[in-house]
Amino acid sequence: MSPGFDPIRRHRLSDQVSAQIQGRIASGELRSGDKLPPERELAESFGVSRGAVREALRNLERTGLVSLHAGARGGAFIGQGDPNLISDSFRNLYQLGSVSLDELTEARLWLASTVVRIACTRATDQDLARLTANVDEAERLLAAGRYDDKIDVHIEFHNLLARTTRNAVMVMLMGALMELMRDFAHAAGGERNDLTIRARRRLLDALSRRDADAAVAAMTDHLENLRERYRERATRRPG
Protein backbone atom coordinates (compact mmCIF):
# COMPACT_ATOMS: atom_id res chain seq x y z
CA MET A 1 0.00 0.00 0.00
CA SER A 2 1.48 3.34 -1.03
CA PRO A 3 1.72 6.10 1.59
CA GLY A 4 -0.84 8.86 1.40
CA PHE A 5 0.75 12.15 0.43
CA ASP A 6 -0.87 15.57 0.29
CA PRO A 7 -1.14 17.16 -3.14
CA ILE A 8 1.72 19.53 -3.88
CA ARG A 9 0.70 23.15 -3.62
CA ARG A 10 2.74 25.36 -5.89
CA HIS A 11 3.90 28.81 -4.92
CA ARG A 12 2.81 28.57 -1.31
CA LEU A 13 2.64 31.96 0.38
CA SER A 14 5.09 30.81 3.04
CA ASP A 15 7.60 29.90 0.33
CA GLN A 16 7.29 33.36 -1.18
CA VAL A 17 7.82 34.94 2.23
CA SER A 18 10.91 32.75 2.77
CA ALA A 19 12.25 33.67 -0.66
CA GLN A 20 11.97 37.40 0.02
CA ILE A 21 13.72 37.12 3.38
CA GLN A 22 16.46 34.98 1.80
CA GLY A 23 16.85 37.58 -0.91
CA ARG A 24 17.36 40.32 1.68
CA ILE A 25 19.99 38.18 3.40
CA ALA A 26 21.78 37.47 0.12
CA SER A 27 21.82 41.18 -0.77
CA GLY A 28 23.29 42.11 2.60
CA GLU A 29 20.25 44.12 3.71
CA LEU A 30 19.77 41.63 6.53
CA ARG A 31 22.79 40.40 8.44
CA SER A 32 23.48 37.89 11.18
CA GLY A 33 21.98 39.07 14.46
CA ASP A 34 19.44 41.44 12.91
CA LYS A 35 15.97 41.18 14.43
CA LEU A 36 13.01 40.81 12.10
CA PRO A 37 9.77 42.69 12.79
CA PRO A 38 7.05 40.86 14.78
CA GLU A 39 4.86 38.36 12.95
CA ARG A 40 1.95 40.81 12.79
CA GLU A 41 4.04 43.49 11.10
CA LEU A 42 5.58 40.99 8.70
CA ALA A 43 2.14 39.66 7.80
CA GLU A 44 0.91 43.18 7.04
CA SER A 45 4.03 44.01 5.04
CA PHE A 46 3.83 40.84 2.95
CA GLY A 47 0.05 40.93 2.68
CA VAL A 48 -0.33 37.39 3.97
CA SER A 49 -1.66 35.68 7.09
CA ARG A 50 0.38 35.37 10.27
CA GLY A 51 0.22 31.60 9.75
CA ALA A 52 2.08 31.93 6.43
CA VAL A 53 4.72 34.11 8.10
CA ARG A 54 5.07 31.64 10.98
CA GLU A 55 5.52 28.72 8.59
CA ALA A 56 8.11 30.67 6.58
CA LEU A 57 10.11 31.51 9.70
CA ARG A 58 10.06 27.90 10.88
CA ASN A 59 11.28 26.74 7.48
CA LEU A 60 14.09 29.28 7.60
CA GLU A 61 14.94 28.17 11.13
CA ARG A 62 15.45 24.61 9.87
CA THR A 63 18.00 25.90 7.37
CA GLY A 64 19.86 27.90 10.01
CA LEU A 65 19.10 31.25 8.34
CA VAL A 66 16.72 32.35 11.10
CA SER A 67 16.86 31.78 14.85
CA LEU A 68 13.59 31.91 16.80
CA HIS A 69 13.61 32.89 20.48
CA ALA A 70 10.70 32.91 22.93
CA GLY A 71 10.10 35.41 25.72
CA ALA A 72 9.72 39.16 26.11
CA ARG A 73 13.03 39.82 24.38
CA GLY A 74 12.59 37.03 21.89
CA GLY A 75 11.53 37.07 18.29
CA ALA A 76 12.98 36.11 14.92
CA PHE A 77 16.65 36.89 14.35
CA ILE A 78 18.86 36.36 11.33
CA GLY A 79 21.02 33.38 12.27
CA GLN A 80 24.66 32.54 11.79
CA GLY A 81 24.08 29.39 9.77
CA ASP A 82 24.20 25.86 11.13
CA PRO A 83 27.27 23.77 10.16
CA ASN A 84 25.51 20.73 11.65
CA LEU A 85 23.28 20.72 8.58
CA ILE A 86 26.30 19.68 6.51
CA SER A 87 27.07 16.91 8.99
CA ASP A 88 23.48 15.71 8.85
CA SER A 89 23.60 15.61 5.05
CA PHE A 90 26.79 13.54 5.06
CA ARG A 91 25.34 11.24 7.70
CA ASN A 92 22.15 10.72 5.71
CA LEU A 93 24.12 9.92 2.55
CA TYR A 94 26.23 7.38 4.41
CA GLN A 95 23.26 5.73 6.11
CA LEU A 96 21.42 5.50 2.80
CA GLY A 97 24.42 3.83 1.22
CA SER A 98 25.03 6.70 -1.19
CA VAL A 99 28.64 7.04 0.01
CA SER A 100 31.02 4.35 1.23
CA LEU A 101 33.70 4.29 3.92
CA ASP A 102 36.31 4.27 1.14
CA GLU A 103 34.83 7.41 -0.37
CA LEU A 104 34.73 9.10 3.02
CA THR A 105 38.35 8.19 3.68
CA GLU A 106 39.39 9.39 0.24
CA ALA A 107 37.64 12.72 0.83
CA ARG A 108 39.33 12.99 4.22
CA LEU A 109 42.69 12.36 2.62
CA TRP A 110 42.20 15.13 0.09
CA LEU A 111 40.87 17.60 2.62
CA ALA A 112 43.40 16.71 5.31
CA SER A 113 46.31 17.03 2.85
CA THR A 114 45.20 20.55 1.98
CA VAL A 115 44.64 21.47 5.62
CA VAL A 116 48.05 20.15 6.63
CA ARG A 117 49.85 22.11 3.91
CA ILE A 118 48.10 25.30 4.96
CA ALA A 119 48.79 24.55 8.62
CA CYS A 120 52.51 24.38 7.87
CA THR A 121 52.41 28.04 6.87
CA ARG A 122 49.66 29.46 9.10
CA ALA A 123 49.78 27.52 12.38
CA THR A 124 51.05 29.61 15.27
CA ASP A 125 53.02 28.40 18.26
CA GLN A 126 49.77 28.55 20.23
CA ASP A 127 48.08 26.34 17.62
CA LEU A 128 50.87 23.78 17.86
CA ALA A 129 50.66 23.89 21.65
CA ARG A 130 46.91 23.14 21.50
CA LEU A 131 47.50 20.24 19.10
CA THR A 132 50.23 18.86 21.34
CA ALA A 133 47.98 19.15 24.40
CA ASN A 134 45.32 17.22 22.52
CA VAL A 135 47.72 14.35 21.79
CA ASP A 136 48.91 14.39 25.41
CA GLU A 137 45.28 14.08 26.55
CA ALA A 138 44.68 11.15 24.19
CA GLU A 139 47.76 9.44 25.62
CA ARG A 140 46.47 9.97 29.16
CA LEU A 141 43.06 8.50 28.26
CA LEU A 142 44.73 5.49 26.64
CA ALA A 143 46.74 4.84 29.79
CA ALA A 144 43.54 5.12 31.86
CA GLY A 145 41.73 2.64 29.61
CA ARG A 146 39.17 5.23 28.56
CA TYR A 147 39.15 4.15 24.93
CA ASP A 148 35.82 5.65 23.88
CA ASP A 149 36.71 9.02 25.42
CA LYS A 150 39.95 8.87 23.44
CA ILE A 151 37.91 8.75 20.22
CA ASP A 152 36.42 12.19 20.87
CA VAL A 153 39.84 13.64 21.60
CA HIS A 154 41.20 12.18 18.35
CA ILE A 155 38.26 13.72 16.46
CA GLU A 156 38.92 17.11 18.04
CA PHE A 157 42.52 16.96 16.80
CA HIS A 158 41.29 17.21 13.21
CA ASN A 159 39.01 20.13 14.09
CA LEU A 160 41.88 21.93 15.83
CA LEU A 161 44.07 21.33 12.81
CA ALA A 162 41.41 22.73 10.48
CA ARG A 163 41.16 25.89 12.59
CA THR A 164 44.83 26.62 11.96
CA THR A 165 43.88 27.40 8.34
CA ARG A 166 41.88 30.45 9.49
CA ASN A 167 39.34 29.48 6.84
CA ALA A 168 35.72 29.02 7.94
CA VAL A 169 34.85 26.80 4.97
CA MET A 170 37.70 24.40 5.72
CA VAL A 171 36.63 24.30 9.37
CA MET A 172 33.02 23.52 8.46
CA LEU A 173 33.91 20.84 5.92
CA MET A 174 36.32 19.12 8.29
CA GLY A 175 33.82 19.37 11.14
CA ALA A 176 31.08 17.80 9.04
CA LEU A 177 33.27 14.89 7.95
CA MET A 178 34.59 14.31 11.44
CA GLU A 179 31.10 14.18 12.97
CA LEU A 180 30.31 11.31 10.64
CA MET A 181 33.64 9.64 11.42
CA ARG A 182 32.87 10.07 15.13
CA ASP A 183 29.73 7.95 14.67
CA PHE A 184 31.67 5.31 12.78
CA ALA A 185 34.57 5.26 15.25
CA HIS A 186 32.27 4.86 18.27
CA ALA A 187 30.39 2.07 16.52
CA ALA A 188 33.69 0.30 15.85
CA GLY A 189 34.90 0.90 19.41
CA GLY A 190 37.94 2.73 20.71
CA GLU A 191 41.31 1.27 19.77
CA ARG A 192 43.47 -0.07 22.57
CA ASN A 193 46.81 0.89 21.07
CA ASP A 194 48.90 4.00 20.55
CA LEU A 195 49.16 3.85 16.75
CA THR A 196 47.19 7.06 16.24
CA ILE A 197 49.09 8.83 19.01
CA ARG A 198 52.43 7.92 17.45
CA ALA A 199 51.20 9.07 14.05
CA ARG A 200 50.14 12.38 15.59
CA ARG A 201 53.59 12.86 17.14
CA ARG A 202 55.20 12.40 13.71
CA LEU A 203 52.76 14.88 12.20
CA LEU A 204 53.44 17.45 14.93
CA ASP A 205 57.16 17.08 14.42
CA ALA A 206 56.77 17.82 10.71
CA LEU A 207 54.45 20.75 11.42
CA SER A 208 56.91 22.25 13.88
CA ARG A 209 59.62 22.03 11.19
CA ARG A 210 57.22 23.50 8.61
CA ASP A 211 57.92 20.50 6.41
CA ALA A 212 54.72 20.27 4.38
CA ASP A 213 55.68 17.16 2.42
CA ALA A 214 56.59 15.23 5.56
CA ALA A 215 53.42 16.42 7.32
CA VAL A 216 51.20 15.35 4.42
CA ALA A 217 52.97 11.98 4.25
CA ALA A 218 52.44 11.44 7.99
CA MET A 219 48.74 12.27 7.74
CA THR A 220 48.23 10.19 4.60
CA ASP A 221 49.95 7.13 6.07
CA HIS A 222 47.87 7.42 9.22
CA LEU A 223 44.50 7.73 7.45
CA GLU A 224 45.26 4.87 5.05
CA ASN A 225 46.35 2.64 7.92
CA LEU A 226 43.28 3.64 9.91
CA ARG A 227 41.03 2.68 7.01
CA GLU A 228 42.60 -0.79 6.91
CA ARG A 229 42.20 -1.20 10.67
CA TYR A 230 38.54 -0.21 10.47
CA ARG A 231 38.00 -2.74 7.66
CA GLU A 232 39.60 -5.53 9.69
CA ARG A 233 37.54 -4.75 12.77
CA ALA A 234 34.33 -4.54 10.76
CA THR A 235 34.88 -8.03 9.31
CA ARG A 236 35.36 -9.48 12.80
CA ARG A 237 31.98 -8.22 13.99
CA PRO A 238 29.10 -10.70 13.81
CA GLY A 239 26.17 -10.07 11.54
mmCIF file of C-alpha atoms in Angstrom, residues 12 22 35 40 44 55 57 112 142 153 182 232:
data_model
loop_
_atom_site.group_PDB
_atom_site.id
_atom_site.type_symbol
_atom_site.label_atom_id
_atom_site.label_comp_id
_atom_site.label_asym_id
_atom_site.label_seq_id
_atom_site.Cartn_x
_atom_site.Cartn_y
_atom_site.Cartn_z
ATOM 1 C CA ARG A 12 2.807 28.571 -1.311
ATOM 2 C CA GLN A 22 16.461 34.984 1.801
ATOM 3 C CA LYS A 35 15.974 41.177 14.425
ATOM 4 C CA ARG A 40 1.954 40.811 12.788
ATOM 5 C CA GLU A 44 0.909 43.177 7.036
ATOM 6 C CA GLU A 55 5.520 28.724 8.588
ATOM 7 C CA LEU A 57 10.107 31.508 9.704
ATOM 8 C CA ALA A 112 43.403 16.710 5.308
ATOM 9 C CA LEU A 142 44.730 5.487 26.639
ATOM 10 C CA VAL A 153 39.844 13.643 21.598
ATOM 11 C CA ARG A 182 32.865 10.067 15.135
ATOM 12 C CA GLU A 232 39.597 -5.532 9.694
#
